[in-house]
PDB file of C-alpha atoms in Angstrom:
ATOM      1  CA  MET U   1      37.674 -46.993  38.298  1.00  0.00           C
ATOM      2  CA  GLU U   2      38.765 -44.624  35.569  1.00  0.00           C
ATOM      3  CA  PHE U   3      36.478 -42.487  34.141  1.00  0.00           C
ATOM      4  CA  LEU U   4      36.495 -39.296  31.957  1.00  0.00           C
ATOM      5  CA  LYS U   5      33.771 -36.488  32.438  1.00  0.00           C
ATOM      6  CA  MET U   6      32.666 -34.708  29.445  1.00  0.00           C
ATOM      7  CA  GLU U   7      30.073 -32.879  27.694  1.00  0.00           C
ATOM      8  CA  GLY U   8      28.781 -31.130  24.905  1.00  0.00           C
ATOM      9  CA  MET U   9      27.579 -27.744  25.137  1.00  0.00           C
ATOM     10  CA  GLY U  10      26.527 -28.615  28.747  1.00  0.00           C
ATOM     11  CA  ASN U  11      25.610 -31.509  27.824  1.00  0.00           C
ATOM     12  CA  ASP U  12      27.488 -33.711  30.791  1.00  0.00           C
ATOM     13  CA  PHE U  13      28.019 -37.693  31.188  1.00  0.00           C
ATOM     14  CA  VAL U  14      30.487 -39.994  32.625  1.00  0.00           C
ATOM     15  CA  VAL U  15      32.570 -41.433  30.105  1.00  0.00           C
ATOM     16  CA  THR U  16      34.187 -45.184  30.784  1.00  0.00           C
ATOM     17  CA  GLU U  17      34.784 -48.305  29.510  1.00  0.00           C
ATOM     18  CA  GLY U  18      34.140 -52.077  30.061  1.00  0.00           C
ATOM     19  CA  LEU U  19      31.149 -53.506  31.281  1.00  0.00           C
ATOM     20  CA  ALA U  20      27.744 -51.920  32.004  1.00  0.00           C
ATOM     21  CA  PRO U  21      27.087 -50.209  35.182  1.00  0.00           C
ATOM     22  CA  ASP U  22      23.571 -50.910  37.139  1.00  0.00           C
ATOM     23  CA  PRO U  23      20.792 -48.464  37.891  1.00  0.00           C
ATOM     24  CA  ASP U  24      21.411 -47.661  41.355  1.00  0.00           C
ATOM     25  CA  GLN U  25      25.675 -46.869  39.900  1.00  0.00           C
ATOM     26  CA  VAL U  26      24.688 -44.547  37.451  1.00  0.00           C
ATOM     27  CA  ARG U  27      22.526 -42.492  40.103  1.00  0.00           C
ATOM     28  CA  ALA U  28      25.256 -42.327  42.201  1.00  0.00           C
ATOM     29  CA  TRP U  29      27.418 -41.244  39.699  1.00  0.00           C
ATOM     30  CA  CYS U  30      25.187 -38.952  37.633  1.00  0.00           C
ATOM     31  CA  ASP U  31      24.275 -37.382  41.426  1.00  0.00           C
ATOM     32  CA  ARG U  32      25.683 -33.913  41.451  1.00  0.00           C
ATOM     33  CA  ARG U  33      26.091 -32.810  45.393  1.00  0.00           C
ATOM     34  CA  LEU U  34      27.273 -37.308  45.602  1.00  0.00           C
ATOM     35  CA  GLY U  35      28.948 -37.809  42.837  1.00  0.00           C
ATOM     36  CA  ILE U  36      30.784 -37.087  39.472  1.00  0.00           C
ATOM     37  CA  GLY U  37      27.722 -35.358  38.680  1.00  0.00           C
ATOM     38  CA  ALA U  38      26.286 -36.045  35.338  1.00  0.00           C
ATOM     39  CA  ASP U  39      23.292 -36.161  32.710  1.00  0.00           C
ATOM     40  CA  GLY U  40      24.033 -39.211  31.718  1.00  0.00           C
ATOM     41  CA  VAL U  41      26.584 -41.989  32.041  1.00  0.00           C
ATOM     42  CA  LEU U  42      28.068 -43.721  28.498  1.00  0.00           C
ATOM     43  CA  VAL U  43      30.235 -47.015  27.896  1.00  0.00           C
ATOM     44  CA  ILE U  44      32.363 -47.823  26.025  1.00  0.00           C
ATOM     45  CA  ALA U  45      33.082 -51.715  24.865  1.00  0.00           C
ATOM     46  CA  GLU U  46      34.316 -53.340  21.727  1.00  0.00           C
ATOM     47  CA  PRO U  47      32.438 -52.629  18.476  1.00  0.00           C
ATOM     48  CA  ALA U  48      29.361 -55.561  17.619  1.00  0.00           C
ATOM     49  CA  HIS U  49      29.438 -54.459  13.710  1.00  0.00           C
ATOM     50  CA  PRO U  50      32.659 -55.060  11.247  1.00  0.00           C
ATOM     51  CA  GLY U  51      33.998 -52.238  10.434  1.00  0.00           C
ATOM     52  CA  ALA U  52      32.976 -49.971  12.941  1.00  0.00           C
ATOM     53  CA  ALA U  53      35.515 -48.431  16.055  1.00  0.00           C
ATOM     54  CA  ALA U  54      33.718 -49.285  19.269  1.00  0.00           C
ATOM     55  CA  ARG U  55      30.329 -49.828  20.636  1.00  0.00           C
ATOM     56  CA  MET U  56      28.570 -47.544  23.533  1.00  0.00           C
ATOM     57  CA  SER U  57      25.564 -47.628  25.537  1.00  0.00           C
ATOM     58  CA  LEU U  58      24.458 -45.023  27.847  1.00  0.00           C
ATOM     59  CA  TRP U  59      22.130 -44.411  30.442  1.00  0.00           C
ATOM     60  CA  ASN U  60      20.072 -41.568  31.608  1.00  0.00           C
ATOM     61  CA  SER U  61      21.052 -39.679  35.105  1.00  0.00           C
ATOM     62  CA  ASP U  62      17.831 -41.377  37.115  1.00  0.00           C
ATOM     63  CA  GLY U  63      19.636 -44.901  35.686  1.00  0.00           C
ATOM     64  CA  SER U  64      17.059 -45.732  33.040  1.00  0.00           C
ATOM     65  CA  VAL U  65      18.485 -46.805  29.899  1.00  0.00           C
ATOM     66  CA  ALA U  66      18.477 -44.508  26.854  1.00  0.00           C
ATOM     67  CA  GLU U  67      18.238 -45.020  23.067  1.00  0.00           C
ATOM     68  CA  SER U  68      19.996 -42.595  21.572  1.00  0.00           C
ATOM     69  CA  CYS U  69      22.530 -39.445  22.502  1.00  0.00           C
ATOM     70  CA  GLY U  70      23.378 -36.831  19.872  1.00  0.00           C
ATOM     71  CA  ASN U  71      25.971 -34.743  22.490  1.00  0.00           C
ATOM     72  CA  GLY U  72      26.674 -38.692  23.934  1.00  0.00           C
ATOM     73  CA  LEU U  73      28.085 -40.119  20.634  1.00  0.00           C
ATOM     74  CA  ARG U  74      29.857 -36.725  20.088  1.00  0.00           C
ATOM     75  CA  CYS U  75      31.636 -36.941  23.307  1.00  0.00           C
ATOM     76  CA  VAL U  76      32.571 -40.596  22.290  1.00  0.00           C
ATOM     77  CA  ALA U  77      33.461 -39.594  18.738  1.00  0.00           C
ATOM     78  CA  ARG U  78      36.110 -37.383  20.879  1.00  0.00           C
ATOM     79  CA  TYR U  79      37.097 -39.458  23.044  1.00  0.00           C
ATOM     80  CA  LEU U  80      37.827 -42.366  20.914  1.00  0.00           C
ATOM     81  CA  PHE U  81      40.028 -39.962  18.720  1.00  0.00           C
ATOM     82  CA  ASP U  82      42.102 -38.615  21.322  1.00  0.00           C
ATOM     83  CA  ARG U  83      42.885 -41.821  23.248  1.00  0.00           C
ATOM     84  CA  GLY U  84      44.145 -43.083  19.793  1.00  0.00           C
ATOM     85  CA  TRP U  85      41.333 -45.462  19.065  1.00  0.00           C
ATOM     86  CA  VAL U  86      41.543 -44.537  15.095  1.00  0.00           C
ATOM     87  CA  ASP U  87      43.741 -43.964  12.759  1.00  0.00           C
ATOM     88  CA  GLY U  88      41.526 -41.584  11.175  1.00  0.00           C
ATOM     89  CA  ARG U  89      39.178 -38.676  11.532  1.00  0.00           C
ATOM     90  CA  ARG U  90      36.144 -40.447   9.829  1.00  0.00           C
ATOM     91  CA  PHE U  91      34.652 -43.692  11.243  1.00  0.00           C
ATOM     92  CA  ILE U  92      31.772 -45.509  12.997  1.00  0.00           C
ATOM     93  CA  VAL U  93      30.453 -46.195  16.468  1.00  0.00           C
ATOM     94  CA  ASP U  94      28.486 -48.548  17.212  1.00  0.00           C
ATOM     95  CA  THR U  95      24.830 -47.058  18.970  1.00  0.00           C
ATOM     96  CA  PRO U  96      21.675 -49.078  20.083  1.00  0.00           C
ATOM     97  CA  THR U  97      20.050 -47.546  17.073  1.00  0.00           C
ATOM     98  CA  GLY U  98      22.658 -48.962  14.782  1.00  0.00           C
ATOM     99  CA  PRO U  99      26.044 -48.038  13.040  1.00  0.00           C
ATOM    100  CA  SER U 100      26.936 -43.693  13.001  1.00  0.00           C
ATOM    101  CA  GLU U 101      29.092 -42.296  11.248  1.00  0.00           C
ATOM    102  CA  VAL U 102      31.180 -39.827  13.026  1.00  0.00           C
ATOM    103  CA  GLU U 103      33.986 -37.050  11.915  1.00  0.00           C
ATOM    104  CA  VAL U 104      36.482 -35.214  14.812  1.00  0.00           C
ATOM    105  CA  MET U 105      36.708 -31.721  12.779  1.00  0.00           C
ATOM    106  CA  ALA U 106      40.278 -29.359  12.486  1.00  0.00           C
ATOM    107  CA  ASP U 107      38.609 -27.676  15.107  1.00  0.00           C
ATOM    108  CA  GLY U 108      37.901 -30.167  17.399  1.00  0.00           C
ATOM    109  CA  SER U 109      34.053 -30.336  16.743  1.00  0.00           C
ATOM    110  CA  VAL U 110      32.745 -33.411  15.906  1.00  0.00           C
ATOM    111  CA  ARG U 111      30.018 -33.692  12.828  1.00  0.00           C
ATOM    112  CA  ALA U 112      27.870 -37.571  13.431  1.00  0.00           C
ATOM    113  CA  GLU U 113      25.440 -39.165  11.918  1.00  0.00           C
ATOM    114  CA  LEU U 114      22.600 -39.676  13.782  1.00  0.00           C
ATOM    115  CA  GLY U 115      20.398 -41.664  11.171  1.00  0.00           C
ATOM    116  CA  THR U 116      16.893 -41.904  10.049  1.00  0.00           C
ATOM    117  CA  TYR U 117      14.519 -39.054  11.512  1.00  0.00           C
ATOM    118  CA  ARG U 118      10.122 -40.242  10.798  1.00  0.00           C
ATOM    119  CA  ILE U 119       7.845 -37.158  11.997  1.00  0.00           C
ATOM    120  CA  GLY U 120       4.928 -38.343  13.245  1.00  0.00           C
ATOM    121  CA  GLY U 121       1.036 -36.925  13.890  1.00  0.00           C
ATOM    122  CA  SER U 122       0.093 -33.417  15.812  1.00  0.00           C
ATOM    123  CA  VAL U 123      -0.497 -34.648  19.959  1.00  0.00           C
ATOM    124  CA  THR U 124      -1.971 -32.375  21.849  1.00  0.00           C
ATOM    125  CA  GLY U 125      -0.265 -32.391  25.348  1.00  0.00           C
ATOM    126  CA  SER U 126      -0.546 -29.886  28.968  1.00  0.00           C
ATOM    127  CA  GLY U 127      -2.258 -27.156  26.972  1.00  0.00           C
ATOM    128  CA  TYR U 128       0.018 -27.094  23.291  1.00  0.00           C
ATOM    129  CA  GLU U 129      -0.289 -28.798  20.435  1.00  0.00           C
ATOM    130  CA  PHE U 130       2.998 -30.688  19.472  1.00  0.00           C
ATOM    131  CA  VAL U 131       4.786 -32.389  16.156  1.00  0.00           C
ATOM    132  CA  SER U 132       6.047 -36.267  17.507  1.00  0.00           C
ATOM    133  CA  VAL U 133       9.360 -37.141  15.884  1.00  0.00           C
ATOM    134  CA  SER U 134      11.798 -40.349  16.133  1.00  0.00           C
ATOM    135  CA  VAL U 135      15.324 -39.760  16.140  1.00  0.00           C
ATOM    136  CA  GLY U 136      15.861 -43.098  17.237  1.00  0.00           C
ATOM    137  CA  ASN U 137      14.170 -41.801  20.978  1.00  0.00           C
ATOM    138  CA  PRO U 138      10.843 -40.429  20.744  1.00  0.00           C
ATOM    139  CA  HIS U 139      10.774 -35.953  20.747  1.00  0.00           C
ATOM    140  CA  ALA U 140       7.564 -33.886  21.058  1.00  0.00           C
ATOM    141  CA  VAL U 141       8.508 -30.630  19.663  1.00  0.00           C
ATOM    142  CA  THR U 142       6.672 -27.093  19.368  1.00  0.00           C
ATOM    143  CA  PHE U 143       7.044 -23.542  18.099  1.00  0.00           C
ATOM    144  CA  MET U 144       6.331 -20.329  20.054  1.00  0.00           C
ATOM    145  CA  GLU U 145       6.951 -17.211  18.149  1.00  0.00           C
ATOM    146  CA  GLU U 146       7.944 -14.923  21.305  1.00  0.00           C
ATOM    147  CA  THR U 147      11.113 -16.112  23.177  1.00  0.00           C
ATOM    148  CA  GLY U 148       9.632 -14.310  26.213  1.00  0.00           C
ATOM    149  CA  GLU U 149       7.121 -17.209  26.010  1.00  0.00           C
ATOM    150  CA  VAL U 150       9.946 -19.665  25.358  1.00  0.00           C
ATOM    151  CA  ASP U 151      11.675 -18.457  28.603  1.00  0.00           C
ATOM    152  CA  GLY U 152       9.030 -17.854  31.170  1.00  0.00           C
ATOM    153  CA  LEU U 153       7.794 -21.858  30.721  1.00  0.00           C
ATOM    154  CA  ASN U 154       7.925 -24.108  33.578  1.00  0.00           C
ATOM    155  CA  LEU U 155       9.172 -27.190  31.321  1.00  0.00           C
ATOM    156  CA  GLY U 156       9.762 -29.044  34.041  1.00  0.00           C
ATOM    157  CA  GLU U 157       5.889 -29.540  34.861  1.00  0.00           C
ATOM    158  CA  ILE U 158       5.428 -29.844  31.200  1.00  0.00           C
ATOM    159  CA  GLY U 159       7.897 -32.270  30.854  1.00  0.00           C
ATOM    160  CA  SER U 160       6.729 -34.239  33.778  1.00  0.00           C
ATOM    161  CA  LEU U 161       3.364 -34.059  32.571  1.00  0.00           C
ATOM    162  CA  MET U 162       4.243 -35.543  29.470  1.00  0.00           C
ATOM    163  CA  GLN U 163       5.800 -38.482  30.427  1.00  0.00           C
ATOM    164  CA  ASP U 164       2.514 -39.855  31.125  1.00  0.00           C
ATOM    165  CA  HIS U 165       0.794 -38.814  27.538  1.00  0.00           C
ATOM    166  CA  PRO U 166      -0.704 -41.719  25.815  1.00  0.00           C
ATOM    167  CA  ALA U 167       0.960 -41.309  22.658  1.00  0.00           C
ATOM    168  CA  PHE U 168       4.252 -41.686  24.192  1.00  0.00           C
ATOM    169  CA  PRO U 169       3.595 -45.055  26.312  1.00  0.00           C
ATOM    170  CA  ASP U 170       8.241 -45.092  26.788  1.00  0.00           C
ATOM    171  CA  GLY U 171       7.799 -41.690  27.821  1.00  0.00           C
ATOM    172  CA  VAL U 172       9.331 -38.057  25.751  1.00  0.00           C
ATOM    173  CA  ASN U 173      12.212 -35.509  24.827  1.00  0.00           C
ATOM    174  CA  VAL U 174       9.941 -32.362  24.847  1.00  0.00           C
ATOM    175  CA  GLU U 175      10.978 -29.410  22.599  1.00  0.00           C
ATOM    176  CA  PHE U 176      10.355 -25.411  23.110  1.00  0.00           C
ATOM    177  CA  ALA U 177      11.672 -23.288  20.243  1.00  0.00           C
ATOM    178  CA  THR U 178      11.366 -19.850  18.995  1.00  0.00           C
ATOM    179  CA  PRO U 179      12.511 -18.291  15.216  1.00  0.00           C
ATOM    180  CA  VAL U 180      15.601 -15.760  16.284  1.00  0.00           C
ATOM    181  CA  GLY U 181      16.895 -15.126  13.158  1.00  0.00           C
ATOM    182  CA  PRO U 182      16.745 -16.897   9.330  1.00  0.00           C
ATOM    183  CA  GLY U 183      17.087 -20.486   9.570  1.00  0.00           C
ATOM    184  CA  ALA U 184      17.488 -20.268  13.966  1.00  0.00           C
ATOM    185  CA  PHE U 185      16.086 -21.187  16.628  1.00  0.00           C
ATOM    186  CA  ARG U 186      16.032 -20.788  20.487  1.00  0.00           C
ATOM    187  CA  VAL U 187      15.125 -24.005  22.025  1.00  0.00           C
ATOM    188  CA  ARG U 188      14.765 -25.255  25.229  1.00  0.00           C
ATOM    189  CA  VAL U 189      14.669 -28.896  26.035  1.00  0.00           C
ATOM    190  CA  TRP U 190      13.485 -31.501  28.990  1.00  0.00           C
ATOM    191  CA  GLU U 191      14.694 -34.951  29.078  1.00  0.00           C
ATOM    192  CA  ARG U 192      12.919 -38.097  29.710  1.00  0.00           C
ATOM    193  CA  GLY U 193      15.125 -39.078  32.420  1.00  0.00           C
ATOM    194  CA  ALA U 194      17.342 -36.578  32.868  1.00  0.00           C
ATOM    195  CA  GLY U 195      15.043 -33.603  33.264  1.00  0.00           C
ATOM    196  CA  GLU U 196      15.674 -29.918  31.716  1.00  0.00           C
ATOM    197  CA  THR U 197      19.021 -30.199  30.208  1.00  0.00           C
ATOM    198  CA  ARG U 198      21.411 -27.157  28.066  1.00  0.00           C
ATOM    199  CA  ALA U 199      21.219 -28.989  24.985  1.00  0.00           C
ATOM    200  CA  CYS U 200      19.984 -32.122  23.495  1.00  0.00           C
ATOM    201  CA  GLY U 201      21.633 -33.509  19.742  1.00  0.00           C
ATOM    202  CA  THR U 202      18.976 -35.647  18.998  1.00  0.00           C
ATOM    203  CA  GLY U 203      16.529 -32.746  20.243  1.00  0.00           C
ATOM    204  CA  ALA U 204      18.344 -30.267  18.122  1.00  0.00           C
ATOM    205  CA  ALA U 205      17.579 -32.926  14.736  1.00  0.00           C
ATOM    206  CA  ALA U 206      14.380 -33.111  16.135  1.00  0.00           C
ATOM    207  CA  VAL U 207      13.514 -29.645  15.482  1.00  0.00           C
ATOM    208  CA  ALA U 208      15.145 -28.792  12.638  1.00  0.00           C
ATOM    209  CA  ALA U 209      13.042 -31.892  11.225  1.00  0.00           C
ATOM    210  CA  VAL U 210       9.920 -30.046  11.917  1.00  0.00           C
ATOM    211  CA  ALA U 211      11.104 -26.773  11.196  1.00  0.00           C
ATOM    212  CA  HIS U 212      11.990 -27.489   7.648  1.00  0.00           C
ATOM    213  CA  ALA U 213       9.066 -29.526   7.247  1.00  0.00           C
ATOM    214  CA  GLN U 214       6.858 -26.592   7.743  1.00  0.00           C
ATOM    215  CA  GLY U 215       9.061 -24.214   6.336  1.00  0.00           C
ATOM    216  CA  ARG U 216       9.947 -22.387   9.220  1.00  0.00           C
ATOM    217  CA  ALA U 217      13.873 -23.295   7.377  1.00  0.00           C
ATOM    218  CA  GLY U 218      15.442 -24.775   4.579  1.00  0.00           C
ATOM    219  CA  PRO U 219      17.902 -27.904   5.605  1.00  0.00           C
ATOM    220  CA  ALA U 220      20.391 -25.801   7.285  1.00  0.00           C
ATOM    221  CA  VAL U 221      19.490 -24.982  10.623  1.00  0.00           C
ATOM    222  CA  GLU U 222      21.085 -23.758  13.994  1.00  0.00           C
ATOM    223  CA  ILE U 223      19.810 -24.222  17.304  1.00  0.00           C
ATOM    224  CA  ARG U 224      20.557 -22.255  20.025  1.00  0.00           C
ATOM    225  CA  TYR U 225      20.711 -24.165  23.650  1.00  0.00           C
ATOM    226  CA  PRO U 226      21.643 -22.794  26.643  1.00  0.00           C
ATOM    227  CA  GLY U 227      25.116 -24.333  26.500  1.00  0.00           C
ATOM    228  CA  GLY U 228      25.896 -23.168  23.089  1.00  0.00           C
ATOM    229  CA  SER U 229      25.077 -23.410  19.614  1.00  0.00           C
ATOM    230  CA  LEU U 230      24.554 -26.928  16.976  1.00  0.00           C
ATOM    231  CA  GLY U 231      24.096 -27.345  13.713  1.00  0.00           C
ATOM    232  CA  VAL U 232      21.933 -29.940  12.042  1.00  0.00           C
ATOM    233  CA  GLU U 233      22.489 -30.407   8.810  1.00  0.00           C
ATOM    234  CA  LEU U 234      18.945 -33.071   7.092  1.00  0.00           C
ATOM    235  CA  ALA U 235      19.793 -34.608   3.571  1.00  0.00           C
ATOM    236  CA  GLY U 236      16.549 -36.563   2.335  1.00  0.00           C
ATOM    237  CA  GLU U 237      15.153 -38.782   6.046  1.00  0.00           C
ATOM    238  CA  ALA U 238      18.945 -39.115   7.622  1.00  0.00           C
ATOM    239  CA  ALA U 239      20.212 -36.256  10.326  1.00  0.00           C
ATOM    240  CA  TRP U 240      23.581 -34.819  10.836  1.00  0.00           C
ATOM    241  CA  ILE U 241      24.833 -32.433  13.808  1.00  0.00           C
ATOM    242  CA  ARG U 242      28.010 -30.569  14.179  1.00  0.00           C
ATOM    243  CA  GLY U 243      28.971 -28.754  17.784  1.00  0.00           C
ATOM    244  CA  PRO U 244      31.772 -29.238  20.490  1.00  0.00           C
ATOM    245  CA  ALA U 245      32.531 -32.114  21.986  1.00  0.00           C
ATOM    246  CA  VAL U 246      34.908 -31.439  25.548  1.00  0.00           C
ATOM    247  CA  SER U 247      37.007 -33.370  27.419  1.00  0.00           C
ATOM    248  CA  VAL U 248      36.309 -31.479  31.398  1.00  0.00           C
ATOM    249  CA  PHE U 249      38.043 -33.923  34.104  1.00  0.00           C
ATOM    250  CA  ALA U 250      39.140 -37.304  34.615  1.00  0.00           C
ATOM    251  CA  GLY U 251      39.700 -38.891  37.907  1.00  0.00           C
ATOM    252  CA  THR U 252      38.473 -42.248  38.999  1.00  0.00           C
ATOM    253  CA  ILE U 253      35.893 -43.805  41.942  1.00  0.00           C
ATOM    254  CA  PRO U 254      34.692 -47.411  43.285  1.00  0.00           C
ATOM    255  CA  ALA U 255      33.419 -49.436  41.028  1.00  0.00           C
TER     256      ALA U 255
END
């Protein structure tokens, strides 16, 4: 089976076309010592809705199914554009949460619509006060005023504990953010099913949404991850993200 390894700011994926893998295959492919190595698997297939260019399905590295992935969506958009699935730079991709508009920019970056976000209530967990946010998948966002506080966190322990929080019966992605300039935040993220990652597209939208709602930023927000910076635009209750999507290498693996 042919695959393409892709990444968006260090959030990396195995991208294939065709049939969905089983959980054992996903775990084997994502293993960083014995497999290809990735945070997740993206599968591209024929679209489900008229007008869409293709349909994407996605799995976390632990074999669980993911509902939404902003960096994955941008990688799929770049894959479709580079491989001639589409005629123009702007098109629709079917995702598990519905059709999303994407645009491959002249500089190679990808702008992607994540749809409607919803900010929920406050949640206390692991000694921190979080705000719950849905961006097609669940997030828990909190802000800390000092960068050193975020850097010193044992995010693995906190993220693991939050997976059992009663407010998030299906698990949750956890974001810690600190302001680093006007409309800019440094963020560390723990993704359910993958652990701490170098970036998270839907997490960036969740942080931006809460920052805007709390008066910490306007509708245009820069999220700085360990893997790089991601731009977020909030328009009403819709979120758009823009950032790089890069092909790393191609290969084959036994199906």
